[in-house]
Tab-separated table of C-alpha atoms and ligand atoms in Angstrom:
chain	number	residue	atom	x	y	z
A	12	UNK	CA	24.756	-8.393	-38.805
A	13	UNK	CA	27.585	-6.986	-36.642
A	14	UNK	CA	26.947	-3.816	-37.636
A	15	UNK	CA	23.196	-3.720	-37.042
A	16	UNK	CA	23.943	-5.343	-33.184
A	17	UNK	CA	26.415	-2.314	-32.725
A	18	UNK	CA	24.328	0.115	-33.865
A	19	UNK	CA	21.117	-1.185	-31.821
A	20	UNK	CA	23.465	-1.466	-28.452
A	21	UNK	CA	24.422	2.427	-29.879
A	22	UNK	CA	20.518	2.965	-29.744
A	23	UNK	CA	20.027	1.827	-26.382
A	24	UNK	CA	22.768	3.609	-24.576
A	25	UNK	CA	20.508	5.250	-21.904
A	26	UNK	CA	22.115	8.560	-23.079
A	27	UNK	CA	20.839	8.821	-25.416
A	28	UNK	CA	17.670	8.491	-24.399
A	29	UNK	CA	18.042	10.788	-21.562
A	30	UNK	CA	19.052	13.718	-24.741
A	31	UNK	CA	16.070	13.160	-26.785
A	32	UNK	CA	13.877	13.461	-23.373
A	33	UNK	CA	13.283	16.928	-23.481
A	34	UNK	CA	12.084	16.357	-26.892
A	35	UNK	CA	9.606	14.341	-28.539
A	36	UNK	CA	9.991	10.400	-26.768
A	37	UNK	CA	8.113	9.175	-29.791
A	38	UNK	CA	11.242	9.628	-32.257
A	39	UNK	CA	13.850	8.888	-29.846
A	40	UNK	CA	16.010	5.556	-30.455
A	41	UNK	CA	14.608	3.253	-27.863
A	42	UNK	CA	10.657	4.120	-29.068
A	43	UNK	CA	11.888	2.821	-32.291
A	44	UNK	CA	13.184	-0.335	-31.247
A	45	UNK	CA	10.184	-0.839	-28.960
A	46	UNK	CA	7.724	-0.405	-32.085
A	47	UNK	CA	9.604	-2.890	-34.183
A	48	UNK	CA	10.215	-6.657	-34.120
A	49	UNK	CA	12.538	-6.254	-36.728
A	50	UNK	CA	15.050	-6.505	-33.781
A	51	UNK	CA	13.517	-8.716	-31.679
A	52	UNK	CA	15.784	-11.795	-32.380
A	53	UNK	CA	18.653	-9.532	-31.681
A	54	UNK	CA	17.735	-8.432	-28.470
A	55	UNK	CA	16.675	-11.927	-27.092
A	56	UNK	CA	20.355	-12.982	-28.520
A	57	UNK	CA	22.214	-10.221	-27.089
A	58	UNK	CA	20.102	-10.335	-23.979
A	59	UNK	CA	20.996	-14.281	-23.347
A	60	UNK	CA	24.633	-13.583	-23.762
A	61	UNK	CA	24.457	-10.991	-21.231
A	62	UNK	CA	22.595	-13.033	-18.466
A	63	UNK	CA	25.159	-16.274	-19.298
A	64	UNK	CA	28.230	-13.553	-18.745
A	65	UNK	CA	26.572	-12.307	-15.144
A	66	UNK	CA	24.368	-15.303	-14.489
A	67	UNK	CA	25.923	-18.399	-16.348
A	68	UNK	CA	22.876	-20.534	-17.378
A	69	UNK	CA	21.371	-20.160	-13.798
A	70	UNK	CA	17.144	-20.191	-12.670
A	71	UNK	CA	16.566	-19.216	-9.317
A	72	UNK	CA	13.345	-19.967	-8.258
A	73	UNK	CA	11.068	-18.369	-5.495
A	74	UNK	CA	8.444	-20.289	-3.613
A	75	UNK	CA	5.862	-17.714	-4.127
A	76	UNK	CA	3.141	-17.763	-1.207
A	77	UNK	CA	0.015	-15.748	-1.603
A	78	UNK	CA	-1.053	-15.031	2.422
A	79	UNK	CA	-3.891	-12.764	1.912
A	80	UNK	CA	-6.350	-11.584	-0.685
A	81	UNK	CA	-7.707	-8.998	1.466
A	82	UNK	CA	-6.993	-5.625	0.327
A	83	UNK	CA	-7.669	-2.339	1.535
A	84	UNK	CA	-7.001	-0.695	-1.915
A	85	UNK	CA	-8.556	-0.415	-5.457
A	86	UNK	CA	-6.535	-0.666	-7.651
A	87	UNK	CA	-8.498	-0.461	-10.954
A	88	UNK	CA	-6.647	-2.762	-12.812
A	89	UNK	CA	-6.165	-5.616	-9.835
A	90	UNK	CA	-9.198	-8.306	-8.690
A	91	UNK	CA	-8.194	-8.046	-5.375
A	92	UNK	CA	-9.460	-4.544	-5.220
A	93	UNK	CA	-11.622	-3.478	-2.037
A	94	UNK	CA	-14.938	-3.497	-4.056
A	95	UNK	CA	-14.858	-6.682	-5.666
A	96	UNK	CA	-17.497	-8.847	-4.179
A	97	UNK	CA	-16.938	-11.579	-6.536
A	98	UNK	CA	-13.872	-13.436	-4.793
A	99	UNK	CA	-14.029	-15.494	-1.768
A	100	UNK	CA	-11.421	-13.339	0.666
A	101	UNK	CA	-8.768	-15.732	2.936
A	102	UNK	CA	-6.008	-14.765	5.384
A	103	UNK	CA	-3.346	-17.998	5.953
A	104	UNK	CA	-2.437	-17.991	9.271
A	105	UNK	CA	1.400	-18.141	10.066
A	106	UNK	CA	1.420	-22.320	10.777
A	107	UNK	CA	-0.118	-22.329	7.190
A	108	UNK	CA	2.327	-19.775	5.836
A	109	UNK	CA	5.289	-21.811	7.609
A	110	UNK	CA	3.870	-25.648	6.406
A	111	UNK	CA	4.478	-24.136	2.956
A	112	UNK	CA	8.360	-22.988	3.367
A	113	UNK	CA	8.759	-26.653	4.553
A	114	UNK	CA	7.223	-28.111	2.075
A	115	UNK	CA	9.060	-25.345	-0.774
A	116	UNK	CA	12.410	-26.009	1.520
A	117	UNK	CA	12.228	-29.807	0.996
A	118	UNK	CA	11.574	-29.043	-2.535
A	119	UNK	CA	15.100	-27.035	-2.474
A	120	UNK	CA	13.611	-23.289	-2.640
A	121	UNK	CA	15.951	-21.334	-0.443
A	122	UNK	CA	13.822	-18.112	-0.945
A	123	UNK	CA	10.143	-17.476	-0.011
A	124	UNK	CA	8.091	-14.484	-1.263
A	125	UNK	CA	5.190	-13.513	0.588
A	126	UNK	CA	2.853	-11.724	-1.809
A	127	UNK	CA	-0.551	-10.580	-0.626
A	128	UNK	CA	-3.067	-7.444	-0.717
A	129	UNK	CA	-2.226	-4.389	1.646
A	130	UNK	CA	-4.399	-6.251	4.717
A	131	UNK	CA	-4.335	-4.215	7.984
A	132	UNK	CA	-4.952	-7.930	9.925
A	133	UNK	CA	-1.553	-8.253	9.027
A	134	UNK	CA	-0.261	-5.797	11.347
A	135	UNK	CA	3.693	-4.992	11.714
A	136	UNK	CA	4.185	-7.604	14.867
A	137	UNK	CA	2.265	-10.247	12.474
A	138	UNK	CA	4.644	-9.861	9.818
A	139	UNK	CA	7.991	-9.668	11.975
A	140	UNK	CA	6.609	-12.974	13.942
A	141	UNK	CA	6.309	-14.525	10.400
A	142	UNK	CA	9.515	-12.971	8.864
A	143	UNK	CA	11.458	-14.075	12.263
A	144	UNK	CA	9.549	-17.325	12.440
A	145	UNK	CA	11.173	-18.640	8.728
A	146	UNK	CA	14.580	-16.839	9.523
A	147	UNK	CA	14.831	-19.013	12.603
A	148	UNK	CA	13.715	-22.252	11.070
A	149	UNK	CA	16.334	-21.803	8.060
A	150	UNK	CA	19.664	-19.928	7.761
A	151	UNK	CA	19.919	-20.206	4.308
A	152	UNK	CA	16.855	-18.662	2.875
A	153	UNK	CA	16.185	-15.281	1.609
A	154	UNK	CA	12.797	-13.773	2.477
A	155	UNK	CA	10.941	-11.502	0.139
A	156	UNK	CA	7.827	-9.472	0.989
A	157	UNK	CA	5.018	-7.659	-1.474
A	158	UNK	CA	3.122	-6.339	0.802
A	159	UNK	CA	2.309	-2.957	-0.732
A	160	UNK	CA	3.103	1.056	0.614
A	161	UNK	CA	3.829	0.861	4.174
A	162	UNK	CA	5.876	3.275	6.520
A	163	UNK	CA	9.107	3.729	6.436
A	164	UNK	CA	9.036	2.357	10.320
A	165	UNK	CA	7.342	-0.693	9.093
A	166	UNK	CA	9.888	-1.714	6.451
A	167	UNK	CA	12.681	-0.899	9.049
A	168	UNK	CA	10.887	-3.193	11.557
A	169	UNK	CA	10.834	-6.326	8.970
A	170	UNK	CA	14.183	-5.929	7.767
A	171	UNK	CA	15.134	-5.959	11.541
A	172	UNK	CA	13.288	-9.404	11.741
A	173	UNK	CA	15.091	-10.657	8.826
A	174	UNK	CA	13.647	-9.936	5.547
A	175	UNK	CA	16.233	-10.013	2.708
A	176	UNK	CA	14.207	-8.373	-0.434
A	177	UNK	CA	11.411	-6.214	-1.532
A	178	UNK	CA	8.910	-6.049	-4.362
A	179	UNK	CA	6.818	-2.839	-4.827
A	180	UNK	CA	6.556	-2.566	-8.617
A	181	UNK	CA	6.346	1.407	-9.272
A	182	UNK	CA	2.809	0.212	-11.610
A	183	UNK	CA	3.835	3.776	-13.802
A	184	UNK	CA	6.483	6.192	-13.265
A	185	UNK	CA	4.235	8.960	-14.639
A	186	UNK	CA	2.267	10.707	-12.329
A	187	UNK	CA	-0.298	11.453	-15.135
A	188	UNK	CA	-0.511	7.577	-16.510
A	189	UNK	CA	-0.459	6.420	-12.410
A	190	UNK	CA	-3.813	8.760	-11.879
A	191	UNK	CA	-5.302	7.095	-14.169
A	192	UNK	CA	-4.903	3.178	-12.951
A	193	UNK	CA	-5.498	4.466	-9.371
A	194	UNK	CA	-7.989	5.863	-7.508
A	195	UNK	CA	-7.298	9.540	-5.576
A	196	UNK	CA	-5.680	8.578	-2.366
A	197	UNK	CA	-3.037	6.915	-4.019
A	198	UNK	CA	0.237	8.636	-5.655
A	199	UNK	CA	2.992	7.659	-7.962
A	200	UNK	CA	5.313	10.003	-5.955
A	201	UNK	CA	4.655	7.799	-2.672
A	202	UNK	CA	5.174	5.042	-4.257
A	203	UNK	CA	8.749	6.113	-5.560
A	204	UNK	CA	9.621	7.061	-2.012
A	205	UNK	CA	8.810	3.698	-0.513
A	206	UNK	CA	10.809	2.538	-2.901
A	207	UNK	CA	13.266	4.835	-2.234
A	208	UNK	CA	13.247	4.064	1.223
A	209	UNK	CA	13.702	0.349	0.908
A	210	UNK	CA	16.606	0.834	-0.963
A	211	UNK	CA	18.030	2.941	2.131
A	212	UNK	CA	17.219	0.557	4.637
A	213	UNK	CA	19.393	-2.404	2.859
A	214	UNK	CA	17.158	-4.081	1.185
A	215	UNK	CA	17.816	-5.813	-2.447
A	216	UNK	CA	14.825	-3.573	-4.070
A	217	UNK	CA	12.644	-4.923	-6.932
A	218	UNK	CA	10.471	-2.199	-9.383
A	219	UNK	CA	8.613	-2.906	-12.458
A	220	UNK	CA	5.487	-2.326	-14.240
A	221	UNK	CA	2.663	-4.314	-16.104
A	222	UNK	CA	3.160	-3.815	-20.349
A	223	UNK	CA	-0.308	-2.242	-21.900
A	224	UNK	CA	-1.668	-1.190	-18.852
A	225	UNK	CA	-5.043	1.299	-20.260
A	226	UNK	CA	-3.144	4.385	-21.810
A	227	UNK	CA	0.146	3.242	-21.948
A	228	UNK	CA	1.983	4.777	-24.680
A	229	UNK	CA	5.690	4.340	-25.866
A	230	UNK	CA	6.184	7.511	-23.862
A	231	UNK	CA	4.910	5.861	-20.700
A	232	UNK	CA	7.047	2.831	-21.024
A	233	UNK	CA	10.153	4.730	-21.723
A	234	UNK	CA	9.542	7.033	-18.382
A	235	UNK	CA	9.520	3.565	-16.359
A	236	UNK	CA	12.797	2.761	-18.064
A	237	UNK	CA	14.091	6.143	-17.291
A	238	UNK	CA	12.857	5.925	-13.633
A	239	UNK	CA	14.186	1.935	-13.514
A	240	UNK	CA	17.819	3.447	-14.433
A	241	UNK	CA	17.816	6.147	-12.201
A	242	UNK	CA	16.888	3.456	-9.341
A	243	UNK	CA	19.043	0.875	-10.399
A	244	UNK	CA	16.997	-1.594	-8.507
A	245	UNK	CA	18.102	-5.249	-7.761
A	246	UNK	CA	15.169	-6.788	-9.339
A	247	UNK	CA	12.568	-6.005	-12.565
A	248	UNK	CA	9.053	-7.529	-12.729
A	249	UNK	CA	7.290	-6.793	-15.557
A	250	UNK	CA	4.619	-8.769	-16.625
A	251	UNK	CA	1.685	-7.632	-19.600
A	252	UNK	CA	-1.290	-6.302	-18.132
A	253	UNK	CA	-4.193	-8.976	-18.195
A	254	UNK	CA	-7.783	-7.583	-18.453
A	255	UNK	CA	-10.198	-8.651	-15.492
A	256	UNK	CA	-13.761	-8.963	-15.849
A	257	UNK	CA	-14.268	-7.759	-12.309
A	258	UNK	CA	-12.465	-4.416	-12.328
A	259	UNK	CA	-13.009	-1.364	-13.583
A	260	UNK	CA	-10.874	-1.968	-16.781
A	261	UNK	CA	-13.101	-4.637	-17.877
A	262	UNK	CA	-13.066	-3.870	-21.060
A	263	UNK	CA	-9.658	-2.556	-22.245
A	264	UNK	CA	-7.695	-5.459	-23.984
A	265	UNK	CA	-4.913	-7.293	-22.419
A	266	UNK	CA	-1.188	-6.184	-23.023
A	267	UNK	CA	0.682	-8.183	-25.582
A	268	UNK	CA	3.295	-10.750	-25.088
A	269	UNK	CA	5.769	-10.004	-28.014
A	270	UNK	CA	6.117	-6.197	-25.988
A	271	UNK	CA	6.625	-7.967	-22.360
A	272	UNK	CA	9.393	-10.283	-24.058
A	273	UNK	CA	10.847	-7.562	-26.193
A	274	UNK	CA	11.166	-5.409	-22.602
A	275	UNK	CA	12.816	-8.279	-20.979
A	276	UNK	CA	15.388	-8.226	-23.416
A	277	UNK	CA	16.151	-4.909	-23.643
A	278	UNK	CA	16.105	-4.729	-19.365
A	279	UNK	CA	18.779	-7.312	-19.467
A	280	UNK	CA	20.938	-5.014	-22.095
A	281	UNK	CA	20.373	-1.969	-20.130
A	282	UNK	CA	20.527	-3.940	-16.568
A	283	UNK	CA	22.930	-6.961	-16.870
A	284	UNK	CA	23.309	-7.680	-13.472
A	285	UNK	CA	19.443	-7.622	-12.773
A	286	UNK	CA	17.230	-10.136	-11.310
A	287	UNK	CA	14.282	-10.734	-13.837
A	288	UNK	CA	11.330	-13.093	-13.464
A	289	UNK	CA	9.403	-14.618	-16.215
A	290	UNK	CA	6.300	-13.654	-14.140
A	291	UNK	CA	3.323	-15.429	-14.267
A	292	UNK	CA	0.811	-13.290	-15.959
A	293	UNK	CA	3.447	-13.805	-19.197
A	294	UNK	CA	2.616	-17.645	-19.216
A	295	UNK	CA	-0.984	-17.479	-18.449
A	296	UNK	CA	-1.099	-15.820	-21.545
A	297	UNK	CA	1.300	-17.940	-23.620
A	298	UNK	CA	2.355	-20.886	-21.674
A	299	UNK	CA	5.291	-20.809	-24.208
A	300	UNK	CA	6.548	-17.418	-23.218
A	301	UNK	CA	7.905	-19.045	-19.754
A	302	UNK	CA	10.750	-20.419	-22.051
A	303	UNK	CA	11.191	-17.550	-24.475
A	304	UNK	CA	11.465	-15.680	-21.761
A	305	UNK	CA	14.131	-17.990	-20.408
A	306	UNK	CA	15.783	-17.453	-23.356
A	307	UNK	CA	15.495	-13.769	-23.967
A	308	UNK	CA	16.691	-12.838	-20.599
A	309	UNK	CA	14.972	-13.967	-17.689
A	310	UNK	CA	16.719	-16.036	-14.801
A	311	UNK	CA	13.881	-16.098	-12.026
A	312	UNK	CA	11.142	-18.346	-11.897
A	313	UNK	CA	8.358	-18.335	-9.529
A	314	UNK	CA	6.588	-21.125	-8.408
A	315	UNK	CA	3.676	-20.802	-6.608
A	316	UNK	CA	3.063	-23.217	-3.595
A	317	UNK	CA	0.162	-21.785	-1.716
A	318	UNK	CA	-1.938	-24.068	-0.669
A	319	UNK	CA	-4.427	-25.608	-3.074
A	320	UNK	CA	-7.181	-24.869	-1.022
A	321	UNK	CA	-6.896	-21.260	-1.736
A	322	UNK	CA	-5.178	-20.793	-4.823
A	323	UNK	CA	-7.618	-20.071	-7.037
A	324	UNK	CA	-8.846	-17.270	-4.611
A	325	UNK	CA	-6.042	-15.156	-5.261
A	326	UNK	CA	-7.404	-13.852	-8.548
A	327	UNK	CA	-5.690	-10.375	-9.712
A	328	UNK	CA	-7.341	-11.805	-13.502
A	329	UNK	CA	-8.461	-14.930	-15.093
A	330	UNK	CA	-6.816	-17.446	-16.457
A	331	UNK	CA	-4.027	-18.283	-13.555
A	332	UNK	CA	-2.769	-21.729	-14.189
A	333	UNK	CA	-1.828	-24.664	-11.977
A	334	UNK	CA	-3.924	-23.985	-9.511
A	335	UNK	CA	-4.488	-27.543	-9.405
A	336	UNK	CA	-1.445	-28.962	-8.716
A	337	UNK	CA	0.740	-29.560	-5.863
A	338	UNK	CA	3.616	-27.546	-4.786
A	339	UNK	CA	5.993	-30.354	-5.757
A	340	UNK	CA	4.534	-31.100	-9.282
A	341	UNK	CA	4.208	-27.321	-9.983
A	342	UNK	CA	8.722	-27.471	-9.181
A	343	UNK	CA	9.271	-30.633	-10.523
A	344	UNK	CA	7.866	-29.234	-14.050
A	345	UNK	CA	9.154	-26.400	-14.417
A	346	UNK	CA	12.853	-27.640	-13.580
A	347	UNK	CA	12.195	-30.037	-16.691
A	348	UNK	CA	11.149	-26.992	-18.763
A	349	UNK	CA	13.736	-25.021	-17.338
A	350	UNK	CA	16.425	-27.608	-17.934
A	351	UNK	CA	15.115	-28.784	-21.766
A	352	UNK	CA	15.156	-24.503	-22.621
A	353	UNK	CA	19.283	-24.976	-22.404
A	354	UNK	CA	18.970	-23.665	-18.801
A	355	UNK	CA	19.511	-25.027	-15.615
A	356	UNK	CA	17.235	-24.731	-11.885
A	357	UNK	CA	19.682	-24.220	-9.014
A	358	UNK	CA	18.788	-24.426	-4.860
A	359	UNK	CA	20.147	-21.738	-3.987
A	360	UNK	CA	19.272	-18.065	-2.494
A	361	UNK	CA	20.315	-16.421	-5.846
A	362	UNK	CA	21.023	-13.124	-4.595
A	363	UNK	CA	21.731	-10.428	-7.240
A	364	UNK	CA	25.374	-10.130	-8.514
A	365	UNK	CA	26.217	-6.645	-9.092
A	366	UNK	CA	28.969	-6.200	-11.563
B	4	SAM	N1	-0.424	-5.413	-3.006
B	4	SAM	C1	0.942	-5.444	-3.362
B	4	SAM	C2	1.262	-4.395	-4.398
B	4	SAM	O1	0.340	-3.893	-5.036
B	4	SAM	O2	2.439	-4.087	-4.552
B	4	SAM	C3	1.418	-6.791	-3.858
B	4	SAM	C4	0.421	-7.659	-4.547
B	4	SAM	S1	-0.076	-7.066	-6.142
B	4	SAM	C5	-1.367	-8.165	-6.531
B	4	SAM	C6	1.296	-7.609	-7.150
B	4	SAM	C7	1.315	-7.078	-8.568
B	4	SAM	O3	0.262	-7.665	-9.317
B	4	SAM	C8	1.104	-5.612	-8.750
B	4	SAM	O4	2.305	-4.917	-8.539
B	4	SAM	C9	0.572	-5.507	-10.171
B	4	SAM	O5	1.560	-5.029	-11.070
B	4	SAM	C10	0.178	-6.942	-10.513
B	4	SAM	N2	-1.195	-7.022	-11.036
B	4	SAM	C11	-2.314	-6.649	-10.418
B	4	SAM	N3	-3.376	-6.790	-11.247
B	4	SAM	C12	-2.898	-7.263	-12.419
B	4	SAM	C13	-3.494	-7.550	-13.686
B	4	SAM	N4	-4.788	-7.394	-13.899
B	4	SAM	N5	-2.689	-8.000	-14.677
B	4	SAM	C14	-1.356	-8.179	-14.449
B	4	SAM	N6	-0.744	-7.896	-13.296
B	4	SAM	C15	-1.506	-7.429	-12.283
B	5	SF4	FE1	-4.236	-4.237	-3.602
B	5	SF4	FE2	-1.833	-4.635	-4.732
B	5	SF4	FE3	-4.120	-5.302	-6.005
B	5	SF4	FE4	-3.547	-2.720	-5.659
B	5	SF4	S1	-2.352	-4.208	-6.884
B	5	SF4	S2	-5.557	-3.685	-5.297
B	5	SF4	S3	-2.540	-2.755	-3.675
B	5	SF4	S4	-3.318	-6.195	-4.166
């Protein structure tokens, strides 16, 4: 048993991948391990020993609020895409967008992520008023903004107002695999400088990637590893890819859940100190997978408390759950699940602890 933990820990020292790049990825150590689940118990073992040593058995959660499902992109993979008519479009306006950190705040979230499509109504002084509006109202909470490819001015101008974090999930780190889940006008090599740029400005930077994307390969997923490493970002979201009926990738399947978990292992092995959700598209597949994923490396949770009203709206693919329930019962469960998985849900801003 020993033996086949040191060897696998062997396998997935980055070197080794980086000397079998120039070569073929398909044979290379970590394409192995990703093919297999003879080593899936392993990693989720090794993984949870990891995130106890950096992490103890803390679950930060995020009050996740979706603002707007405008979007002047297409992404072909996402429902909020520009030319899909079939969802009802909202902006929240900023007393909506505050009315939900007080109501997350009183629920003890201390950090609020404002997801949303890349909406031009949401111009730069919109944002900072919002950012600046929360900061003001509450020392001790972290903001963190999704807002998509933006200049380099922009992100200067919100981490001036007081925004703590960033998400822009890289999608692919392959140029060639990027082309083909986006349209023209967008580039994987912009997207690695605004996340390059973030990382200049201050901010703790999250990257990532959805798991069987359309024409993912092992090769594909290993270049996103390779490109994660290189980054060293403060936070990883990876989630599996779920098909939606309204997009152009209709009909490709959905990515599988054993893969996303087996990735969130081995992304706790290769980045201990790293924040990593169990993101939501992993339990709309398999509601169980929230608390393997608890278990297999994962120590961010995020609930969702935008308002009911307009939950549902925000529809990157089918299937979302609990868009039914209030902000407080959406918490108050998963700190039960959270706590009977052997972990436990703490207030606090749960900023990253590099080692
Ligand atoms: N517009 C911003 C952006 O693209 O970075 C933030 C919002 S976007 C909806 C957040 C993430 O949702 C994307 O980074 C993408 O990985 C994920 N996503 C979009 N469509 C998805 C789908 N069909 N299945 C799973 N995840 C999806
Ligand atoms: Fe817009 Fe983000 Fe969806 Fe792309 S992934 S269409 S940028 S919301």
């Amino acid at each position: 048993m020993m033996r086949v933990k040191h060897s696998l820990l062997q396998d997935l020292n980055f070197n080794d991948v980086e000397m079998t790049a120039g070569g073929n990825l398909k044979d290379s150590p970590l394409a192995v391990i990703l093919l297999s689940d003879k080593y899936d118990s392993l990693l989720a073992e090794e993984a949870d020993r990891i995130r106890r040593e950096v992490y103890s058995d803390e679950v930060y959660l995020r009050g996740l609020i979706e603002f707007t499902n405008y979007c002047k992109n297409d992404c072909y993979y996402c429902g909020l895409r520009k030319s899909n008519s079939n969802i009802t479009r909202y902006r929240l306006t900023e007393e909506e967008i505050i009315s939900c950190c007080k109501t997350g705040y009183e629920l003890g979230l201390r950090t609020f992520v404002l997801q949303g499509g890349e909406d031009p109504y949401f111009t730069d002084e919109k944002i900072c008023s919002i950012i600046s509006s929360i900061k003001g109202l509450y020392k001790d909470v972290a903001v963190t903004l999704s807002i998509g490819e933006k200049e380099n001015e922009s992100y200067l101008a919100y981490y001036k107002a007081g925004a703590d974090r960033y998400l822009l999930r890289e999608e692919s780190a392959s140029p060639s695999h990027y082309a083909l889940l986006h349209p023209e006008n967008l580039k994987a090599e912009r997207r690695k400088e605004c996340l390059k740029a973030l990382k200049e400005i201050g901010y703790q930077v999250g990257g990532g990637f959805m798991v069987g994307t359309p024409y993912q390969g092992v090769e594909e997923i290993i270049a996103d590893l390779k490109y994660l490493y290189s980054l060293s970002p403060d936070m990883i979201g990876i989630g599996p890819f779920v098909s939606n009926p309204d997009t152009p990738f209709a009909h490709f399947k959905s990515g599988s859940v054993e893969l996303t978990l087996r990735l969130l292992s081995i992304l706790r092995i290769l980045f201990p100190h790293a924040l990593l959700p169990a993101t939501t598209s992993l339990w709309t597949l398999d509601s169980n997978a929230l608390e393997r994923a608890l278990k297999g490396g994962a120590n961010v949770i995020m609930p969702n408390i935008t308002p009911k009203r307009v939950r549902d709206n925000y529809r990157l693919y089918p299937g979302k759950k609990n868009t039914e329930k209030e902000a407080a019962q959406t918490v108050a469960e998963l700190v039960s699940r959270i706590s009977a998985a052997g972990y436990r849900a703490v207030s606090s801003k749960g900023d990253v602890r590099r080692i």
